[in-house]
XYZ file of C-alpha atoms in Angstrom:
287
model
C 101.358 -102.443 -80.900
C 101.228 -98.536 -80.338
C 97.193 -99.273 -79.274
C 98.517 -101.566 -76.210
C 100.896 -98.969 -75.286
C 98.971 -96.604 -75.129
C 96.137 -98.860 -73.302
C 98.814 -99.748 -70.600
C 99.884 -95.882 -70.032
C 96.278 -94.513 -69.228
C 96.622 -97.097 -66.563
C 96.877 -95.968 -62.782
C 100.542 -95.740 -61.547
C 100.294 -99.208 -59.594
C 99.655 -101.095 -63.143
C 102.520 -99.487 -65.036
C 104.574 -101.841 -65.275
C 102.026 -104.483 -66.959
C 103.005 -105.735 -69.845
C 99.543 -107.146 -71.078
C 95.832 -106.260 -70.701
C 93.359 -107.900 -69.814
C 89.819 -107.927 -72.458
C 86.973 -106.309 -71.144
C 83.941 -107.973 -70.819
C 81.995 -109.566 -73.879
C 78.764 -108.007 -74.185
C 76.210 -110.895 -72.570
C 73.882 -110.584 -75.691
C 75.283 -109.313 -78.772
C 72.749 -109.738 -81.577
C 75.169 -108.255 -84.146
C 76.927 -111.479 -83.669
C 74.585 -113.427 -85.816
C 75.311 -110.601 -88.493
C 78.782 -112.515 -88.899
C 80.803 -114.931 -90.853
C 83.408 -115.684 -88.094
C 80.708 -116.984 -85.232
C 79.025 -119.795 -87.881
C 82.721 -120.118 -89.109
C 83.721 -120.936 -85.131
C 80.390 -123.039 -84.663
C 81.459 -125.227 -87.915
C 84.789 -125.616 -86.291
C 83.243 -126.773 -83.104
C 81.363 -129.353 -84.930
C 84.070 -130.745 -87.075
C 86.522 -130.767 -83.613
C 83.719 -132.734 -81.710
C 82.801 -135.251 -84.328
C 86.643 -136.103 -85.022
C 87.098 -136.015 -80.972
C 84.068 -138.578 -80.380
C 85.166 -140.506 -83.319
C 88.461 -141.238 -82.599
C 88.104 -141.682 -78.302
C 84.898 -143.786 -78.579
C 86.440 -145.915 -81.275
C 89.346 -146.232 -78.788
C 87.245 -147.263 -76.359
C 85.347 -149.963 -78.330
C 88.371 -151.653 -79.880
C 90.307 -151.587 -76.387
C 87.323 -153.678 -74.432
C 87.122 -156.401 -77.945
C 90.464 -156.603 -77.231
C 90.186 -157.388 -73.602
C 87.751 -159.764 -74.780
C 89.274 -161.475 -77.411
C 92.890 -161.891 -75.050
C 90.395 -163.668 -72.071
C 93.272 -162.811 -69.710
C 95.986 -164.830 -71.448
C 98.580 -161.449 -72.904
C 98.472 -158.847 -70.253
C 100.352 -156.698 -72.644
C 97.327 -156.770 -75.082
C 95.396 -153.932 -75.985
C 95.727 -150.041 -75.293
C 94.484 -150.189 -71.472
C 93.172 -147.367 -69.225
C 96.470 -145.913 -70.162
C 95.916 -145.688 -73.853
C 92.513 -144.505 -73.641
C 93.054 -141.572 -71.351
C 96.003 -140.812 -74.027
C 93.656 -141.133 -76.800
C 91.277 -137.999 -75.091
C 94.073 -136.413 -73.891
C 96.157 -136.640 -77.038
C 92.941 -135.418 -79.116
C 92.342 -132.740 -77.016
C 95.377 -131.134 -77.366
C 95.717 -131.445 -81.082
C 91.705 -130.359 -81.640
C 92.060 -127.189 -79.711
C 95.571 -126.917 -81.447
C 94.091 -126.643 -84.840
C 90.731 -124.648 -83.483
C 91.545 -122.155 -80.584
C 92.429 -119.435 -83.433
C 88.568 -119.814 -84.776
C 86.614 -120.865 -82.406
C 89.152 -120.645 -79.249
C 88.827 -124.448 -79.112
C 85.929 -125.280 -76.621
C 85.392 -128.927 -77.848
C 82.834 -128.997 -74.234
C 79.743 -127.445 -73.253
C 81.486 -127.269 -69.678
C 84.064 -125.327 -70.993
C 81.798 -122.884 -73.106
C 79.658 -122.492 -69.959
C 82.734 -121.406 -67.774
C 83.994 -119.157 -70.328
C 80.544 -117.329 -70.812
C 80.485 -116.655 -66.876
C 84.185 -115.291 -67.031
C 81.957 -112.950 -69.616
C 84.532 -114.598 -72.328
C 81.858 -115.466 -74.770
C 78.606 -113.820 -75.232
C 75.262 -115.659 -74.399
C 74.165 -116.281 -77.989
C 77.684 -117.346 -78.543
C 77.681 -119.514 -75.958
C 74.484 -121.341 -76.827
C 75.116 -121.728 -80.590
C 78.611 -123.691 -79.609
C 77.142 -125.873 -77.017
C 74.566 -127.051 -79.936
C 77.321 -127.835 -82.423
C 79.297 -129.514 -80.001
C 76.303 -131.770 -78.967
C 75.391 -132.622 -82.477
C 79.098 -132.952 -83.654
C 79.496 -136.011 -81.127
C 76.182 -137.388 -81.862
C 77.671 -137.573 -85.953
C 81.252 -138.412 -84.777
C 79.349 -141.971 -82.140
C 77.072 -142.239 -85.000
C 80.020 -142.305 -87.473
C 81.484 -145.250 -85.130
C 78.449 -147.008 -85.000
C 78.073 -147.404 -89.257
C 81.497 -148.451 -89.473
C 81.801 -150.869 -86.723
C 77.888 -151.477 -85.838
C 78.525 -155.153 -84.277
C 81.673 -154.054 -81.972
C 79.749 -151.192 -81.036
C 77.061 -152.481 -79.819
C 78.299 -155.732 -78.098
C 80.343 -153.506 -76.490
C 78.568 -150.722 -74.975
C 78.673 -147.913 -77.987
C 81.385 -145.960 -75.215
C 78.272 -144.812 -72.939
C 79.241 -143.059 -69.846
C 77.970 -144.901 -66.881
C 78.413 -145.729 -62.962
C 81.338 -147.925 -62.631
C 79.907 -150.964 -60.038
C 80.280 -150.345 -55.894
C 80.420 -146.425 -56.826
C 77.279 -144.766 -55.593
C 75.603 -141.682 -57.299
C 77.366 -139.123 -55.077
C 80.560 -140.869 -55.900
C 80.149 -140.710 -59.444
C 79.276 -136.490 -59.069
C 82.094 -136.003 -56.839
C 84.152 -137.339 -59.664
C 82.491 -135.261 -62.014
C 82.377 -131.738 -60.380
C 86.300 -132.584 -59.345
C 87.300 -133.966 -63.038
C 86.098 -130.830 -64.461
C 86.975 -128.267 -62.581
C 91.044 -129.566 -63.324
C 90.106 -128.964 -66.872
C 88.145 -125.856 -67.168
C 90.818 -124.472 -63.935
C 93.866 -125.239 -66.432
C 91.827 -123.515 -69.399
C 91.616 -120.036 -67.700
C 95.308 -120.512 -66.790
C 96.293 -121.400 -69.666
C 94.794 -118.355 -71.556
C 95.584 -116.050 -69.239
C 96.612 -112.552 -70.407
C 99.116 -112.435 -68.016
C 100.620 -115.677 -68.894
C 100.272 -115.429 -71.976
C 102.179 -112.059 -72.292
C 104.978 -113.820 -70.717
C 105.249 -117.087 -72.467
C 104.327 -115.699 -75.868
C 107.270 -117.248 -77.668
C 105.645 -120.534 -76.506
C 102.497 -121.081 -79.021
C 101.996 -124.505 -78.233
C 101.635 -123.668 -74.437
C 97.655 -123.645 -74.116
C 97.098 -126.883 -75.952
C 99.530 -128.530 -73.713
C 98.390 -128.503 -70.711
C 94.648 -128.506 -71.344
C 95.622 -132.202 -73.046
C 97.446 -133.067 -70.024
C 94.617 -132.303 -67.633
C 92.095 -134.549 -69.833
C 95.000 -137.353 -69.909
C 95.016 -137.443 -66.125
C 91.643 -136.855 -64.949
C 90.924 -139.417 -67.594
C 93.240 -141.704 -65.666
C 91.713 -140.863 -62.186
C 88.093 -141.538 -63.196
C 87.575 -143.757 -66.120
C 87.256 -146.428 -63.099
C 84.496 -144.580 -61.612
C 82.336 -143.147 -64.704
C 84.381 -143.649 -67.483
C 85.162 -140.623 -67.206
C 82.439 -137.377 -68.842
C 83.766 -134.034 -68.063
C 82.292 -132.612 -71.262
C 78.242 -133.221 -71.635
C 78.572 -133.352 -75.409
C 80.955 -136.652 -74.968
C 78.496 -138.443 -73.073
C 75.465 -136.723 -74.487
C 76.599 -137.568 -78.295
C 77.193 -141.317 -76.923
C 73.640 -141.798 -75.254
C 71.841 -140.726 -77.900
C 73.263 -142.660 -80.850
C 73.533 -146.085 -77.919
C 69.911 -144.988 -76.867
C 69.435 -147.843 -74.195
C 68.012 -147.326 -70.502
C 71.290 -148.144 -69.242
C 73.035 -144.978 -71.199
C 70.170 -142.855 -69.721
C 69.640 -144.202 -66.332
C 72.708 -141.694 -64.684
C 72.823 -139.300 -67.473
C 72.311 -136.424 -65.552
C 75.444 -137.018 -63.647
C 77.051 -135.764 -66.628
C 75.617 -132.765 -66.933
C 75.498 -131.537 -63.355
C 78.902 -132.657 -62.613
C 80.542 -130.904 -65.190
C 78.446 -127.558 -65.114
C 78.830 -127.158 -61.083
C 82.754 -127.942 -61.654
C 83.068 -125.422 -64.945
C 81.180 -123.542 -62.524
C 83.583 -123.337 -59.261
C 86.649 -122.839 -61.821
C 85.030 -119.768 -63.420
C 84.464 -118.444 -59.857
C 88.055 -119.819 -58.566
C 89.832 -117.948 -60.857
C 88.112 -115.037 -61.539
C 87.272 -113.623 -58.531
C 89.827 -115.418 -56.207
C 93.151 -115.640 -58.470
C 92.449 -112.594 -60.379
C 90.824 -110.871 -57.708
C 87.918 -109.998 -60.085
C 85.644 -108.327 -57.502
C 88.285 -106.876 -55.918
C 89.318 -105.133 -59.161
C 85.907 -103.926 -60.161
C 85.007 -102.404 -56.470
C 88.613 -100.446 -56.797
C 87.473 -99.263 -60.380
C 83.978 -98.111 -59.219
C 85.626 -96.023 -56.270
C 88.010 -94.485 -58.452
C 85.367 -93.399 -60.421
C 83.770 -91.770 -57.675
């Protein structure tokens, strides 16, 4: 406590009155990283988080469309729906960075990772290591799915993202670039210094809304791609489906969600929090 008082009182007279401070920048290649317990301890948590995520929302997925099949119209009421799907990612998400953000600061998506590392959150190595346990956590969590419920799974699709019909490509990365940038935008708000300063006697508060923003992008888009928004999710599910259909658009859901993470990083870091603005004042001070 005495170090951020002291941080906040070498600060010029205009910032006085903050009551938080803002990290500086992580290095962009820290090789002493790899010298320590608590990155592989964060990349096991990503893995774990992304193989219970994929596991739970694909198996969703697949028992809400046997469901659909086995009612053949007759019980409306039948099944979980869009609805239940988008709360099954939603709900996951929140509890999944719940139990990880204090290890690994809950990522869960390559998009994510890639928008924190150009907010200079994460360090490049960092960055890398995560997006590779993330990618083969949902490739065990769909292949997981598929040894427990091989028939359902394959008659119905293995939870592949892929072009809804009458949607065209552009359609489909619109969706994509949009869909993300809600999520990785409500990340850097959500774990904002200066919101979290404020709202500190609210610990849930970052989960939240990062659940609610996969819940209802999930709801505007599962009609168009079935919704991506994190390249692991649809990555994880290609490879363990591995048919041309599941590759045939995959690149939608990597481009979408990297331009989006992308735009947010830029959005709020150099727009909301007037990042460039900030570090052209601190370079004339120091002249």
């Amino acid at each position: 406590m005495t170090k951020e008082v002291e941080a906040v009182s070498e600060q010029p007279a205009e910032y006085s009155a903050k009551d938080y401070t803002d990290p500086p920048p992580t290095p962009l290649i820290d090789f002493e990283e790899l010298t320590k317990w608590s990155l592989y301890r964060a990349c096991i948590a990503e893995f774990i988080a992304t193989l219970l995520f994929l596991y739970v929302t694909v198996l969703t997925v697949i028992g809400y469309k046997h469901q659909a099949d086995t009612n053949d119209g007759g019980d409306i009421c039948g099944g979980v729906g869009i609805l239940g799907i988008a709360w099954a990612f939603g709900g996951m998400i929140f509890v999944l960075v719940y139990c990880t953000a204090g290890i690994s600061g809950g990522h869960i998506n390559p998009a994510v990772t890639f928008g924190l590392f150009l907010a200079r959150k994460v360090s490049l190595i960092r960055a890398v290591l995560y997006m590779v346990s993330q990618c083969l956590g949902a490739i065990c969590g769909v292949g997981l799915v598929k040894a427990f419920q091989k028939a359902y799974y394959n008659r119905y699709g293995g939870g592949v993202n892929v072009m809804a019909g009458g949607h065209s490509k552009g359609v489909g990365l619109g969706a994509e670039i949009i869909g993300t940038f809600v999520l990785v935008y409500t990340v850097f708000s959500a774990t904002d210094p200066k919101r979290s300063a404020r709202d500190s006697h609210v610990p849930v508060l970052a989960p939240l809304p990062i659940g609610f923003a996969v819940f209802m992008v999930h709801l505007a888009t599962i009609p168009i791609t079935g919704t991506g928004i994190n390249p692991a999710r649809s990555f994880g599910a290609a490879v363990i489906y591995n048919q041309d259909k599941a590759w045939d658009e995959h690149w939608i859901f990597w481009v979408g969600p990297f331009i989006g993470a992308f735009a947010a990083a830029v959005y709020h870091q150099y727009i909301l929090r007037a990042g460039a603005l900030k570090a052209l004042g601190s370079f004339r001070s120091n002249a």
